[in-house]
Each structure stands twice: as structure tokens, then as C-alpha cells.
XYZ file of C-alpha atoms in Angstrom:
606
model
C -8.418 3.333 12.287
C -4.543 2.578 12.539
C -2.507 -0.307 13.650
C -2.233 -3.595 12.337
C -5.969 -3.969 10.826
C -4.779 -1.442 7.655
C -1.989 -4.587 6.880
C -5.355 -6.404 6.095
C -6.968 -3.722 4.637
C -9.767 -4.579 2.215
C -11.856 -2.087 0.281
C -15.357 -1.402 1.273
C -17.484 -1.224 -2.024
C -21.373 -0.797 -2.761
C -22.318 -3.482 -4.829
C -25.893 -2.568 -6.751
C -28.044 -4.617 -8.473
C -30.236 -2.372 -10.879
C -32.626 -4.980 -11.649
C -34.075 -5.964 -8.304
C -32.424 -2.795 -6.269
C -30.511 -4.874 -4.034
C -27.270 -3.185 -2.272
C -24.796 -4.978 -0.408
C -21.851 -4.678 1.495
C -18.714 -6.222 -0.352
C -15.279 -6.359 1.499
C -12.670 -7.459 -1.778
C -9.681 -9.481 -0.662
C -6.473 -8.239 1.072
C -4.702 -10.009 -1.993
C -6.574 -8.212 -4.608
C -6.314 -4.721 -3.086
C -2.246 -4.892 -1.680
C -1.609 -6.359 -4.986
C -3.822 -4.441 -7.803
C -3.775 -1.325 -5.355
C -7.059 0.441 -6.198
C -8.340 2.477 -9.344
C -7.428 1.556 -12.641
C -5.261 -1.884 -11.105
C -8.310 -3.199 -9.117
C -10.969 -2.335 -11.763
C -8.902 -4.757 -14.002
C -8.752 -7.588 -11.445
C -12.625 -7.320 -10.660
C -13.749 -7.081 -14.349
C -11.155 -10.214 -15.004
C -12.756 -12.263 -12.254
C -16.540 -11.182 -11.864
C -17.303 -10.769 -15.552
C -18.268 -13.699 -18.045
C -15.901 -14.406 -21.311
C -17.951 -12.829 -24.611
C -20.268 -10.997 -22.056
C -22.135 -7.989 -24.411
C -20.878 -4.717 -22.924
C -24.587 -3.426 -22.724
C -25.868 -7.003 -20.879
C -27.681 -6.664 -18.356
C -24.835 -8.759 -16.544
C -22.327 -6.285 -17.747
C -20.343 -4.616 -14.575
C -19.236 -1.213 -14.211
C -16.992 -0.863 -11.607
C -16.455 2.915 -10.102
C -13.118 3.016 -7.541
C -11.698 5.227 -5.303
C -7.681 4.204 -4.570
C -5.813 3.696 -1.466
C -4.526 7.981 -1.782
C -7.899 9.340 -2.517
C -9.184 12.088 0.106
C -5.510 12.275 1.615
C -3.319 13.866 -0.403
C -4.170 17.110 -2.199
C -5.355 16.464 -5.838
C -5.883 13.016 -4.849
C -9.493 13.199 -5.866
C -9.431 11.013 -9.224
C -12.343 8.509 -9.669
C -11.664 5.236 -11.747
C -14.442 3.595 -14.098
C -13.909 -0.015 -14.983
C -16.164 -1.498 -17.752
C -16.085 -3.225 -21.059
C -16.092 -0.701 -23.883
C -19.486 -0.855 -25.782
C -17.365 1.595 -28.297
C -14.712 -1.469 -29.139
C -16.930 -3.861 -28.040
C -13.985 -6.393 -27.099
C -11.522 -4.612 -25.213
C -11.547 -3.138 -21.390
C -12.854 0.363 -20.903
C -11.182 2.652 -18.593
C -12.316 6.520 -17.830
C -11.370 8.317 -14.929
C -12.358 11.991 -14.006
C -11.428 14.271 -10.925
C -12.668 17.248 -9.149
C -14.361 15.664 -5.799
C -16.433 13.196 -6.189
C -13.637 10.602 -5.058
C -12.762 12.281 -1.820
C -17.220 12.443 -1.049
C -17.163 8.877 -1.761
C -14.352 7.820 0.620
C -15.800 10.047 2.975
C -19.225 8.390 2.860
C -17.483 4.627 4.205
C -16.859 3.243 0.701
C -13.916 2.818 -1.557
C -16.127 1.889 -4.818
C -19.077 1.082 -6.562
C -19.924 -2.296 -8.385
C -22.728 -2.050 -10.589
C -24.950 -4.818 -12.162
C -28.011 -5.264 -13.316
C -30.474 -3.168 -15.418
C -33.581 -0.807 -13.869
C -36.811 -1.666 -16.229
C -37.226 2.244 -15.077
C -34.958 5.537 -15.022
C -33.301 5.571 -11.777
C -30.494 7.366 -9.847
C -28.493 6.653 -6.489
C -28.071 8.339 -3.430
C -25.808 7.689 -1.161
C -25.275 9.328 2.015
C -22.851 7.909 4.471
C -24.628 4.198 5.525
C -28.135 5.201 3.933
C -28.269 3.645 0.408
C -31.468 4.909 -2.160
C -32.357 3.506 -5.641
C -34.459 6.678 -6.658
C -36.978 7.315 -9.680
C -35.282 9.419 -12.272
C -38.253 9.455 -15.185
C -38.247 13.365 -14.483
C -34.696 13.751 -14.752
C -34.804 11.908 -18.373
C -34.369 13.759 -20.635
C -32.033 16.346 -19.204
C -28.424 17.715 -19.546
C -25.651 16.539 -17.304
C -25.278 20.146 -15.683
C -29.466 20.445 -15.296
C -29.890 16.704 -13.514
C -26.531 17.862 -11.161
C -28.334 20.670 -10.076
C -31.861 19.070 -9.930
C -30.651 16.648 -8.008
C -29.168 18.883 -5.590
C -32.312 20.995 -5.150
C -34.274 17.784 -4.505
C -32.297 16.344 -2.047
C -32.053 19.924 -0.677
C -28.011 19.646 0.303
C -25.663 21.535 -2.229
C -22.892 19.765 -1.113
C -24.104 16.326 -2.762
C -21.192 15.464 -5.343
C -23.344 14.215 -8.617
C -22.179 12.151 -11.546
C -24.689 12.112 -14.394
C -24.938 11.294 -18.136
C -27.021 13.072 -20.634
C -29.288 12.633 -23.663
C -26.067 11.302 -25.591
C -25.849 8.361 -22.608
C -29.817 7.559 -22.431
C -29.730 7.236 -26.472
C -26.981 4.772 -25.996
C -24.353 6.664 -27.788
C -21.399 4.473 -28.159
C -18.862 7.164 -27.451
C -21.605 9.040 -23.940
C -19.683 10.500 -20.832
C -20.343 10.391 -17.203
C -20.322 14.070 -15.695
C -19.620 15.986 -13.292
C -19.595 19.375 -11.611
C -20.318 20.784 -15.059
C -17.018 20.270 -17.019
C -15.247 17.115 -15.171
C -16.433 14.016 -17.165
C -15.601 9.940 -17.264
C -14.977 10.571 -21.297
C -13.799 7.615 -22.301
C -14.714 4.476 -24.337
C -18.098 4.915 -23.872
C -18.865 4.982 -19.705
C -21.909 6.421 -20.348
C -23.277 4.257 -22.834
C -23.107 1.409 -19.867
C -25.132 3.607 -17.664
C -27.651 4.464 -20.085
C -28.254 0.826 -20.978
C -28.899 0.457 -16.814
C -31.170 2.733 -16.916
C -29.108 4.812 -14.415
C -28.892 8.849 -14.664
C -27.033 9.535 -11.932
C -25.262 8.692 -8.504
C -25.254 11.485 -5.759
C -22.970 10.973 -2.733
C -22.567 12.926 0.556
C -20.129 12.295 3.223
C -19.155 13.078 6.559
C -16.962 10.211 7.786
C -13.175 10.308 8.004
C -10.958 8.586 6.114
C -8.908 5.450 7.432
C -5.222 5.584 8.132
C -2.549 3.660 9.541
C -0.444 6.313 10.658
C -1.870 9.570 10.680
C 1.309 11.726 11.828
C 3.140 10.603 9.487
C 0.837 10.604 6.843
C -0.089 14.153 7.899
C 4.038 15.027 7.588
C 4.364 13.375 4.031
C 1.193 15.619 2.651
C 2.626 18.228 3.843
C 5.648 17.778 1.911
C 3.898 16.965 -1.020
C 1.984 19.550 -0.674
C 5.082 21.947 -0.354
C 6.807 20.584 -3.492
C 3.379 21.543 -5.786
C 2.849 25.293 -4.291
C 6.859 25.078 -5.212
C 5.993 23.798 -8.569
C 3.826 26.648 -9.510
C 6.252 28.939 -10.345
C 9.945 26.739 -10.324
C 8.249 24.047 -12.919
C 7.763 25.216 -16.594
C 5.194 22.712 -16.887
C 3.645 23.554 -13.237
C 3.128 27.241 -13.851
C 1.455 26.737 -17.051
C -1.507 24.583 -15.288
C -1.597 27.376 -13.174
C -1.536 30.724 -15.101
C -3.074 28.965 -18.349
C -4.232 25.859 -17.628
C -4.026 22.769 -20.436
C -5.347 24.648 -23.086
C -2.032 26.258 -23.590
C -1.053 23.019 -25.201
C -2.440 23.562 -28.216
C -0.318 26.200 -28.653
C 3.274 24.227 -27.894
C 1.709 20.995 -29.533
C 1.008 22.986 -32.638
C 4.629 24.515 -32.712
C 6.049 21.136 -32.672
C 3.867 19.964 -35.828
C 1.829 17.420 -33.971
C -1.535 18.521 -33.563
C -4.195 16.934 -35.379
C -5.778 19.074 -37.750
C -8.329 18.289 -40.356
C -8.788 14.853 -39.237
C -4.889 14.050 -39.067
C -4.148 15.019 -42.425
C -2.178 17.432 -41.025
C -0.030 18.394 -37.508
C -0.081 22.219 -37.776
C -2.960 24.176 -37.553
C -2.816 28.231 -38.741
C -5.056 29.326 -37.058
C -3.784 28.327 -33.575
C -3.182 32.152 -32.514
C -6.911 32.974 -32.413
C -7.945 29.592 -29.946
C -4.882 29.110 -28.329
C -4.730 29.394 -24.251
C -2.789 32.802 -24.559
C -6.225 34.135 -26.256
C -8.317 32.088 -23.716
C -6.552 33.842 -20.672
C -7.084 37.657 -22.037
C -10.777 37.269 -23.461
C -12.639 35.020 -21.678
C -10.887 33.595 -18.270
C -12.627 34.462 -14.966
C -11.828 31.982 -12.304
C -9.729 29.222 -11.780
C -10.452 25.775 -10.163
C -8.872 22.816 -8.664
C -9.632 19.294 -7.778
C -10.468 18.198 -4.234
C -7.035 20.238 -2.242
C -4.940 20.656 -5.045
C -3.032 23.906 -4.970
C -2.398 23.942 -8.478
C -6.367 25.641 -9.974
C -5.320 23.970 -13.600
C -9.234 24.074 -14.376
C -9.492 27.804 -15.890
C -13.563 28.979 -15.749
C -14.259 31.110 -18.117
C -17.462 33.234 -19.803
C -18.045 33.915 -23.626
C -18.201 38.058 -23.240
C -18.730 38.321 -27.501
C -20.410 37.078 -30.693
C -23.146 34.399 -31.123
C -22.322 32.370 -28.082
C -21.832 35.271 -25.428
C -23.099 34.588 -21.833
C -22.019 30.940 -21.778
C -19.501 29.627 -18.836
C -17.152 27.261 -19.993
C -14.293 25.706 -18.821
C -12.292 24.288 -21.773
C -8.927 21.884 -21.925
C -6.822 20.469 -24.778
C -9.082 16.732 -24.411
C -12.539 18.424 -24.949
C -11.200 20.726 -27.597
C -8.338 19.272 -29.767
C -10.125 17.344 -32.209
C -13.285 19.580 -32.421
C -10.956 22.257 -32.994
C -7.916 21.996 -35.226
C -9.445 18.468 -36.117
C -12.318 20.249 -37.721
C -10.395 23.419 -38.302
C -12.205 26.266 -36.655
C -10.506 29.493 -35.682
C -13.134 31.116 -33.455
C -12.247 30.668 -29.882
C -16.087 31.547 -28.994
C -17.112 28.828 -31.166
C -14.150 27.069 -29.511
C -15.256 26.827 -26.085
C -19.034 26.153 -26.826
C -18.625 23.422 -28.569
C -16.593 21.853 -25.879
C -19.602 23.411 -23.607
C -22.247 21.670 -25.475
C -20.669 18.150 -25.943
C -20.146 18.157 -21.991
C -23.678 19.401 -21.314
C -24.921 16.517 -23.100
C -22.771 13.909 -21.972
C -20.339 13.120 -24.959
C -16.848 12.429 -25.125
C -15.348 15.391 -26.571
C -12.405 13.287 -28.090
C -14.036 11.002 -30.064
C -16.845 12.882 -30.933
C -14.476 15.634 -32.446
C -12.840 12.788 -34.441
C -15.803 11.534 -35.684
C -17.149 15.385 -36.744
C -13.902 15.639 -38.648
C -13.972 12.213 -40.099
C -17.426 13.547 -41.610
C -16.048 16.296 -43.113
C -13.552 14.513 -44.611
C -15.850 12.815 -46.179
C -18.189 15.533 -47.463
C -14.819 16.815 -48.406
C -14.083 14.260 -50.984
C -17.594 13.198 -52.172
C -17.887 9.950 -50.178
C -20.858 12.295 -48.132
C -23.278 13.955 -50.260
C -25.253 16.877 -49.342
C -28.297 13.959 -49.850
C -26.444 11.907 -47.134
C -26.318 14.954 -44.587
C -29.692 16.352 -44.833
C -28.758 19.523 -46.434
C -26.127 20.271 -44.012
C -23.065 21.472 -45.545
C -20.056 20.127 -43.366
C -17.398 22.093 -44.568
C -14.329 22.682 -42.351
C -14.488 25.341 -39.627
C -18.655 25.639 -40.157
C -19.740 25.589 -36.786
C -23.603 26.236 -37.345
C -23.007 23.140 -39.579
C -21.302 21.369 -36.610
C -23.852 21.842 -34.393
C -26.501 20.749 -36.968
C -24.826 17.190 -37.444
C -24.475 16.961 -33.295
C -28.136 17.382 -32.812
C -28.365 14.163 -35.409
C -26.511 12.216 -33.734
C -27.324 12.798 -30.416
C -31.241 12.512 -31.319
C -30.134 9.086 -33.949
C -31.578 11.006 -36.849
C -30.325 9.822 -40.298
C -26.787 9.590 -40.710
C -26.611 11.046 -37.039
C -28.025 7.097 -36.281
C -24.920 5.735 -38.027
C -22.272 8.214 -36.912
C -23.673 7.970 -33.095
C -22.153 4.087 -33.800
C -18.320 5.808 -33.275
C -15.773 6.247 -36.120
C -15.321 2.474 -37.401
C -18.384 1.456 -37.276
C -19.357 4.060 -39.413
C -16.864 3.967 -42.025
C -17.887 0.325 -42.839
C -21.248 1.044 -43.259
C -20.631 4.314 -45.209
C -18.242 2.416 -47.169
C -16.674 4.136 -50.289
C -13.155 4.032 -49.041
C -14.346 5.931 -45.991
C -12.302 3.273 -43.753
C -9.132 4.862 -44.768
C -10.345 8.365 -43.333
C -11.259 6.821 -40.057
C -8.510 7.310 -37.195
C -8.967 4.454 -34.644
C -7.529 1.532 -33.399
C -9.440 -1.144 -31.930
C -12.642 0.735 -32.332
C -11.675 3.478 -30.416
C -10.869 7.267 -31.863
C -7.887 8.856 -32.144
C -7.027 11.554 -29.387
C -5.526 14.778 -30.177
C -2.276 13.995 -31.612
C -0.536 13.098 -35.451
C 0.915 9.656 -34.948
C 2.759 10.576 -37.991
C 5.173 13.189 -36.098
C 5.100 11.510 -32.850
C 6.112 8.459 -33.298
C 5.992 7.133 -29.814
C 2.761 8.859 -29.681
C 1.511 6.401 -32.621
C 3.177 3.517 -30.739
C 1.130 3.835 -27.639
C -2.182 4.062 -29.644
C -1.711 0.671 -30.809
C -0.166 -0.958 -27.601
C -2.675 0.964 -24.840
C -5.084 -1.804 -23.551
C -8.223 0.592 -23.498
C -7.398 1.761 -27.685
C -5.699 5.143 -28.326
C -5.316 7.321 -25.201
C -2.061 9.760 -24.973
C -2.550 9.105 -21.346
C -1.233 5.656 -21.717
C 2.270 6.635 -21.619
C 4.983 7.153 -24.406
C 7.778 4.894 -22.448
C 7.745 2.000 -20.686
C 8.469 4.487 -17.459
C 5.574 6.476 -18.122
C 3.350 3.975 -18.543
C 4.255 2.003 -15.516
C 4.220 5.846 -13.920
C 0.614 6.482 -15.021
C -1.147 3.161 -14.475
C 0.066 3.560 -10.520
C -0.982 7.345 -10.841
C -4.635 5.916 -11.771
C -4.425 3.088 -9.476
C -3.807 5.535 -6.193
C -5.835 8.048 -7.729
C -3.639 10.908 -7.733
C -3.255 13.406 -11.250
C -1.656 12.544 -14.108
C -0.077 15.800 -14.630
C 0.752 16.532 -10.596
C 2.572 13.417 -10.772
C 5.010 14.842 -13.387
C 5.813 17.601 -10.698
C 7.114 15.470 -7.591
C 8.992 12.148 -7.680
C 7.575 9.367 -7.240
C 8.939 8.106 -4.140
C 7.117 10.314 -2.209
C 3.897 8.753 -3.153
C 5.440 5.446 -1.669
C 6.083 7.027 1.165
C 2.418 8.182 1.700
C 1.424 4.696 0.975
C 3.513 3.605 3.841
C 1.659 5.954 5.802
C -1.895 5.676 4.740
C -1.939 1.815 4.553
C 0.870 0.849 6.247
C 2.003 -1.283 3.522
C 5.810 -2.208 2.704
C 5.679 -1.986 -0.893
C 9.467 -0.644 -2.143
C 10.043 1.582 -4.656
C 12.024 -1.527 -6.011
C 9.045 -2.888 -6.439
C 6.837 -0.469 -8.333
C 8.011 -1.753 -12.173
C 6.563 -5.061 -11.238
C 3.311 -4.018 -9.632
C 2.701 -1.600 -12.678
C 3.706 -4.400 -15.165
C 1.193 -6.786 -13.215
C -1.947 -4.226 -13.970
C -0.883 -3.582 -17.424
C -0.444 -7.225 -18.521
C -3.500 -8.498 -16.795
C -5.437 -5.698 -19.124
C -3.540 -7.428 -21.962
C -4.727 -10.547 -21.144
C -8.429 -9.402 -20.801
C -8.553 -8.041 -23.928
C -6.970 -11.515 -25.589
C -9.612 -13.428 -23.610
C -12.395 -10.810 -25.189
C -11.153 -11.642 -29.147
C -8.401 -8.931 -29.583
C -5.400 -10.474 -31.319
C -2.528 -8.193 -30.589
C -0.821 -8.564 -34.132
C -3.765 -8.079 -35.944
C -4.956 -5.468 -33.694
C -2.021 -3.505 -32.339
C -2.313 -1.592 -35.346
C -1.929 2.358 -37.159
C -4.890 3.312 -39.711
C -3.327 3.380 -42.986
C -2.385 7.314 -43.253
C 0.095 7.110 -40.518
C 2.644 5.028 -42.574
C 1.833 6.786 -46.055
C 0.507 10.287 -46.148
C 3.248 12.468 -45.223
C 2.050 15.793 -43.479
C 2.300 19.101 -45.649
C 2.754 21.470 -43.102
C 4.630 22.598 -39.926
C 7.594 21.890 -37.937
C 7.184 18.062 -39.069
C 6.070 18.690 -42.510
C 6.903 15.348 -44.714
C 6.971 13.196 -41.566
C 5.104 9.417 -41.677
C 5.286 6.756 -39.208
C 6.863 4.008 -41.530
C 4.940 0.944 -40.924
C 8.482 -1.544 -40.821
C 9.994 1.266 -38.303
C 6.674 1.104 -36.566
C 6.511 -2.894 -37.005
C 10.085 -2.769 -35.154
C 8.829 -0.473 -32.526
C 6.179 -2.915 -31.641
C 8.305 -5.919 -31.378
C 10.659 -4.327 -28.745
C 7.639 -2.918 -26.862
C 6.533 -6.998 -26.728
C 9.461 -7.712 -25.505
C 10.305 -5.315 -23.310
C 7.086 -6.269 -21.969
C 7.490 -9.979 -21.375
C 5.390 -10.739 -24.160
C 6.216 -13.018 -27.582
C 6.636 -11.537 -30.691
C 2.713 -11.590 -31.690
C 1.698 -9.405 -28.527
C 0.689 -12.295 -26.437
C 1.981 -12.008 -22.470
C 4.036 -15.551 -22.041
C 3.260 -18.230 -19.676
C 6.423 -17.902 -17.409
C 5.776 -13.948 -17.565
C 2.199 -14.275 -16.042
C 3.739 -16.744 -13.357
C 6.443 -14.196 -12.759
C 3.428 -11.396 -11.872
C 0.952 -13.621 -9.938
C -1.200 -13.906 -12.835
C -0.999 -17.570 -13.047
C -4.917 -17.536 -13.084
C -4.495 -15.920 -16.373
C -2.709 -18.970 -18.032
C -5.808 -21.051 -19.012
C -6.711 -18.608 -21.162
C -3.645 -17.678 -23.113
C -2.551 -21.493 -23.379
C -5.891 -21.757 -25.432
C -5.196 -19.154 -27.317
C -2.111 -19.975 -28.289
C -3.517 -23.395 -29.254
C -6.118 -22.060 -31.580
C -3.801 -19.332 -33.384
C -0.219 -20.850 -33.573
């Protein structure tokens, strides 16, 4: 459709109640959308307005909210998919995953631009959706199985291979704190416990098929600014350092430069330089095991490198590994086989974890076997020493079945320090209840920063400057890549928006926007019990363990350098020297519905 009807667009979403299997046909407000823009932005508004204060994030009332943006479909890579929850893993703060490949782009394709889910299924059930027609399906035979087996089941039984299939696994219908949504095998919703939300719905999976086309306002132009878009990435493949190693390596190769630098987490972030990067590292990837590259719904970039184990123990396996799903199971746990490598990463996908924190949580472990605080009573026999990957896999099948101190570990990384006790809190790398990703806040100090600050806990996708930050929260808004956004500037994507919803929004205008979603996450999170000075906050070993090895070797994060930090993010961020967002700031953003609840906050903690 074109003309002036896209000024008023409004997204189209499936809303889905579980518990009676009622679907309906919700058009959100012009406001909402032109404002919040889709994604991560409009998942924030919607969980702000439709979702009780205190509400448990495994309530039946709980809302998940899955989102397309206003790019997805349209420009090539444009494919990401935006989940929208409150984190069962924090328990008080939002929860934001997002994944790729195409699910997005079959979505928008079907007629909608998102999901809202409610409710709870007394029964297993999955969705299919394929363009208008809307089923709530049994699922008690797909119970029970691996993300990559109900995909496929699915697929068979609906007897179209083109269905795009998001599905969580045992870890998801155990309830898991830290489960995964997944998709086409090794694309997965990893974060802050998405799955966890589904498998307290009852809800395996949602299958979508479509065949409609996508609205625009201007097509020719929007066909012309692709194009160039397009043009600047195939450019990027070999004139960008950073674009040719998505494409000849893929992410893994990270490891490698991360390592050199000293800020790779190794052995549970005791240290930033692992030694035995040469023999997992991407380089070693490429020339063993590499087969066949992939790429997200028209991206010309194929950063997703396909590979097969062709040697020891694990041989025959595909797998498709990146620095997220491997970092912390890896140098975190110290292991130096690159078959063992990519199998773990395999296994924790196939069963619907989040690599991330369930590598932090492995190494946490052995950190405590380590120095007593685990006993070989406590594990069952299993003798979690670094780098034992039979021993690995051992503890995983405990916590995904809840078996001993599986049951307590399955809880994430806080929650089981305080009930393990001992001084075991001091090993356990969080903030806000959520794990550590892959790097040492102690050498990377803005790296550290943005852990504490990032509304959804520690995510090195947050953004290490204010610029980035504002740069990646409109990235997951629209729904275009993280990393192709580092390759083209950033005008261009205003440019498309121009075209594809024939909005006016200036580039002189994209701080504010960006601040507007980021605060109103803030906000949330005050209105759910975080306090930002109490919770904005390093684990202990970041200001006084100094790392031993590496490039960064003796490096901390001070905690009055990283107090000062802090204070100027606050106030670079229109917020008062505790954390909290003040009143004129909201006003200045549009968020003067927030006020109420900050003015009574600031009444009951000044």
C-alpha cells in the first residue's frame, strides 16, 4: 500500500491468549509505533503499558511480546526478530532477546508485524500461522524434544518445508531460568530467559508461512535506497577489516583478537587471556571443520559459518558456532579442543539454552569445585575440573533434567551462589541476576560500565558509548544487524525509513528517539524494584583481583574510577546522580506517563 495511509501506519499484531485459545486482531497506535518505532522500542512501550506492576514473570498474565520492525523483509539482513518479556532470570528487570535468520521477514510476509502472547495452555501446544489462518495446535508429541527435532517435525507435519519454526527445548519445558527460543538449528532468542516464559505457557513452538507482500510507502525509492545499501555491504566484504572477517571467518574469529587484547574471559573471569586460543580459534575453525556459509534473510555478508566435526569423539556433528555460544563455555571453562568446542555450543542450542549464561554458570561451578566450596559429594561424583568436557556434559544433563545440584544451578548464577553459600557469591559474575557475557570487565573498562548500566543486565550488545548505544537500540528497533550496521552509516537507514513508511523522522532527531527507548526501559525496571545505585553494580573481582596474564595483565576496574564512570553515564543520560531518569527529562521524551511512578519512588527512597 503507499500514499498517505503509511503516515498512519499502525502495526498489525496477533494477540494470543493461551488459556482459552483466543486470537485477535490488534492494530497498536500511530503514536506508539512513529514514536517507539518497532522491535526492541515498541516491546518496551507495550510491556510498560499492558503489563501489571510486581506481575511474576512466569504468571499466567505475564506477556511476551515477539516484533518485527518497520525495516524487516526490506532491506537485506533486515530479518532480526525482537522478544519483549520480563526476565524470569532477574526476576525484576525487562528481558530483551532478539535472533535473526528469517523468521522476521515470514512473519511480515504472513500480514503481521508481531506477536502478543498471554495466557497459559493447561496442555502442550504450538502455533501455526499461515497468512490469515491462525491454529493453536496440540504439541504433547513434540514434548519432550530438541529444538532442531520439533523444527523439523513440525515441518514434516504440516508438510511445507518452507514453514519458519521457533521452538524451545527440554531446558525451556523444565523451566530453566536461563532456556532459549530456536531457530533454524543454530539462530536462538538467548537471552534472559525467553524460553523459560514459553515453557511456563505451555507453548513449544510457533510456525509461520507467508506469501503476502510487504507494505510500503514508496516503493521506487525504497527499491533505490536497498540497492545502495545493498552495494555498500557486497563493498564491505572485502574494503572493511571488520566486514571481511564476517565473511571469510565469521564471529568466531573474535576470540582470537579479543584474546590478544587480554579481555577474554577465561576461567570464570579470573583471567582475560586464554593459552590455548590457537587450537579453538576461528583460524582453526575455517581449515578443519568449515563447510558452508550462511546468511540471514538477503544479507550478502554469509557471517554464519556451517561447519561438520570430521575427527575425535564428536565427529559427524554439524555445527555452526560464534563467539556468544562459545566464549564462556570455552575459555570460561578453559577447554582447548575445538571438537569439544563446537559441540558443546551444538548441544546447548539443541536443547534450548542460552549458551552465555549457561557457560558462566559451568565455569562458576568449577570455580567452585576448584576451591572446595563444591565437593565431589555435592556433584555426584563428577569431577568438574577445568577443560573436562565429559565432566561438562555430565553436570548439563543435571541441570537440564533438575537433578541434584543440576536443580539449583538450573536457578542461573546468583541464585545459586546464595544457596550454595560458602563465599560462592564472590565467584558469581552477574549483575542484576543476569550472567556475565564473554568479556573481563577488568580490562575493558567501558565493557564493565555497560554491564551495570544495560537495562536487560550484562549484554556487550548494549553499547560501550553513549553513540553506540543510541546506535544499537535503533538497530534492534528497525530490526536490522548489529554488526551490518557498523558497515554503512547510519543515515542511510533514515533514508529507507523515509521510504518504507514515509515518515519524516531527521537524522537530528535519532539521539532523542534512542534516548526515549532507553530511558523508558530504565524506568520499567525502577517501577519492577531495581534501584539503580544499589543495582548498577560490578561483582566484587572486577575492582580487586587484578588479572595475571596477557596483554592487560594487572588490570582492575577500580570501583571509585568505576563509581565516577557511572555518575557521568547518569548524567549524560538525563538522569540524577542515583540512576533515577528526572521528571523534566521524561517530559522532555514524551514519557510524561512515566512520572507517577518515579515521583513515588523518589518519595519512598530520598
Amino acid at each position: 500500500m503507499t500514499g498517505d495511509y503509511m503516515k498512519n501506519f499502525t502495526f498489525r499484531v496477533l494477540e494470543i491468549d493461551l488459556s482459552d485459545r483466543k486470537v485477535e486482531i490488534l492494530e497498536l497506535p500511530h503514536e506508539w509505533v512513529r514514536n517507539f518505532i518497532g522491535g526492541r522500542g515498541l516491546g518496551t512501550r507495550l510491556l510498560w503499558e499492558r503489563t501489571k506492576k510486581g506481575l511474576d514473570p512466569l504468571a499466567p498474565e505475564a506477556e511476551m511480546y515477539i516484533l518485527t520492525g518497520p525495516l524487516t523483509g526490506v532491506v537485506p539482513g533486515g530479518a532480526h526478530t525482537c522478544f519483549i518479556f520480563k526476565s524470569p532470570l532477574s526476576g525484576n528487570t525487562i528481558g530483551f532477546s532478539i535472533t535473526g535468520a528469517q523468521f522476521g521477514t515470514e512473519l511480515k510476509c504472513s500480514g503481521y508485524d508481531g506477536i502478543v502472547l498471554k495466557g497459559k495452555s493447561p496442555k502442550p501446544i504450538y502455533l501455526m500461522i499461515k497468512d490469515d489462518k491462525v491454529e493453536i495446535k496440540g504439541a504433547d508429541h513434540l514434548w519432550g524434544m530438541t529444538t532442531w527435532q520439533t523444527q523439523e517435525k513440525i515441518k514434516a507435519e504440516l508438510n511445507d518445508p518452507h514453514f519458519k519454526v521457533l521452538a524451545i527445548g527440554p531446558a525451556g519445558e523444565n523451566l530453566i531460568r536461563y532456556a532459549s527460543i530456536g531457530q533454524e538449528q543454530f539462530r536462538a532468542a538467548a537471552r534472559c530467559g525467553s524460553g523459560t516464559v514459553w515453557g511456563s505457557k505451555g507453548l513449544k513452538a510457533i510456525a509461520v508461512r507467508g506469501t503476502k507482500p510487504i507494505r510500503v510507502f514508496d516503493p521506487a525509492a525504497a527499491i533505490i535506497k536497498r540497492q545502495e545499501l545493498e552495494k555498500v555491504l557486497l563493498e564491505a566484504r572485502t574494503s572493511n577489516p571488520r566486514g571481511f572477517e564476517l565473511v571469510r571467518y565469521g564471529n568466531t574469529i573474535s576470540l582470537t583478537s579479543h584474546n590478544d587484547e587480554g579481555r577474554l574471559v577465561t576461567r570464570n573471569y579470573q583471567e582475560g587471556y586464554f593459552e590455548g586460543i590457537d587450537e579453538v580459534g576461528g583460524l582453526k575453525y575455517d581449515s578443519r571443520y568449515f563447510a558452508k556459509s550462511r546468511s540471514c534473510s538477503g544479507c550478502p555478508l554469509g557471517c554464519m559459518k556451517l561447519g561438520v566435526i570430521r575427527d575425535g569423539q564428536f565427529a559427524g556433528n554439524l555445527v555452526c558456532p560464534d563467539f556468544d555460544s562459545t566464549a564462556n563455555i570455552v575459555p570460561g571453562c578453559n577447554i582447548s579442543d575445538l571438537g569439544s568446542m563446537v559441540y558443546l555450543s551444538r548441544w546447548a542450542d539443541e536443547q534450548g539454552f542460552d549458551a552465555t549464561s549457561l557457560g558462566n554458570i559451568t565455569g562458576f561451578a568449577m570455580e567452585c569445585y576448584e576451591k572446595g566450596i563444591l565437593t565431589l559429594s555435592d556433584l555426584d561424583g563428577i569431577k568438574l575440573e577445568w577443560g573436562n568436557t565429559a565432566a561438562i556434559l555430565e553436570l548439563w544433563q543435571k541441570i537440564l533434567k533438575r537433578e541434584g545440584i543440576g536443580d539449583i544451578l538450573a536457578g542461573g548464577v546468583r541464585f545459586a551462589s546464595q544457596v550454595i553459600g560458602k563465599g560462592a557469591e564472590k565467584l558469581a559474575m552477574h549483575c542484576k541476576g543476569i550472567e556475565f557475557p564473554g568479556f573481563v570487565p577488568q580490562s575493558g573498562h567501558k565493557k564493565g560500565l555497560q554491564y551495570a548500566v544495560s537495562d536487560r543486565g550484562p549484554s556487550h550488545h548494549y553499547g560501550s558509548t553513549i553513540d553506540e548505544q543510541n546506535q544499537r537500540v535503533w538497530a534492534d528497533s528497525l530490526t536490522v544487524c548489529s554488526w551490518q550496521r557498523r558497515l554503512v552509516n547510519s543515515e542511510i537507514y533514515m533514508d529507507l525509513l523515509q521510504a518504507v513508511m514515509g515518515w519524516d523522522i531527521g537524522f537530528d532527531q535519532w539521539d532523542k528517539t534512542a534516548e526515549r527507548m532507553l530511558i523508558l526501559a530504565r524506568t520499567y525496571n525502577i517501577r519492577e524494584g531495581i534501584i539503580p545505585e544499589k543495582d548498577d553494580v560490578l561483582p566484587e573481582r572486577v575492582h580487586l583481583e587484578p588479572l595475571k596474564k596477557g596483554k592487560k595483565a594487572g588490570s582492575v576496574y577500580p570501583l571509585e574510577k568505576f563509581k565516577a564512570d557511572r555518575l557521568q553515564w547518569y548524567r549524560q543520560r538525563g538522569c540524577d546522580d542515583t540512576g533515577v531518569p528526572k521528571i523534566e527529562h521524561l517530559n522532555e521524551l514524551g514519557l510524561d506517563f512515566a512520572v507517577p511512578v518515579i515521583k513515588e519512588f523518589l518519595s519512598k527512597n530520598i
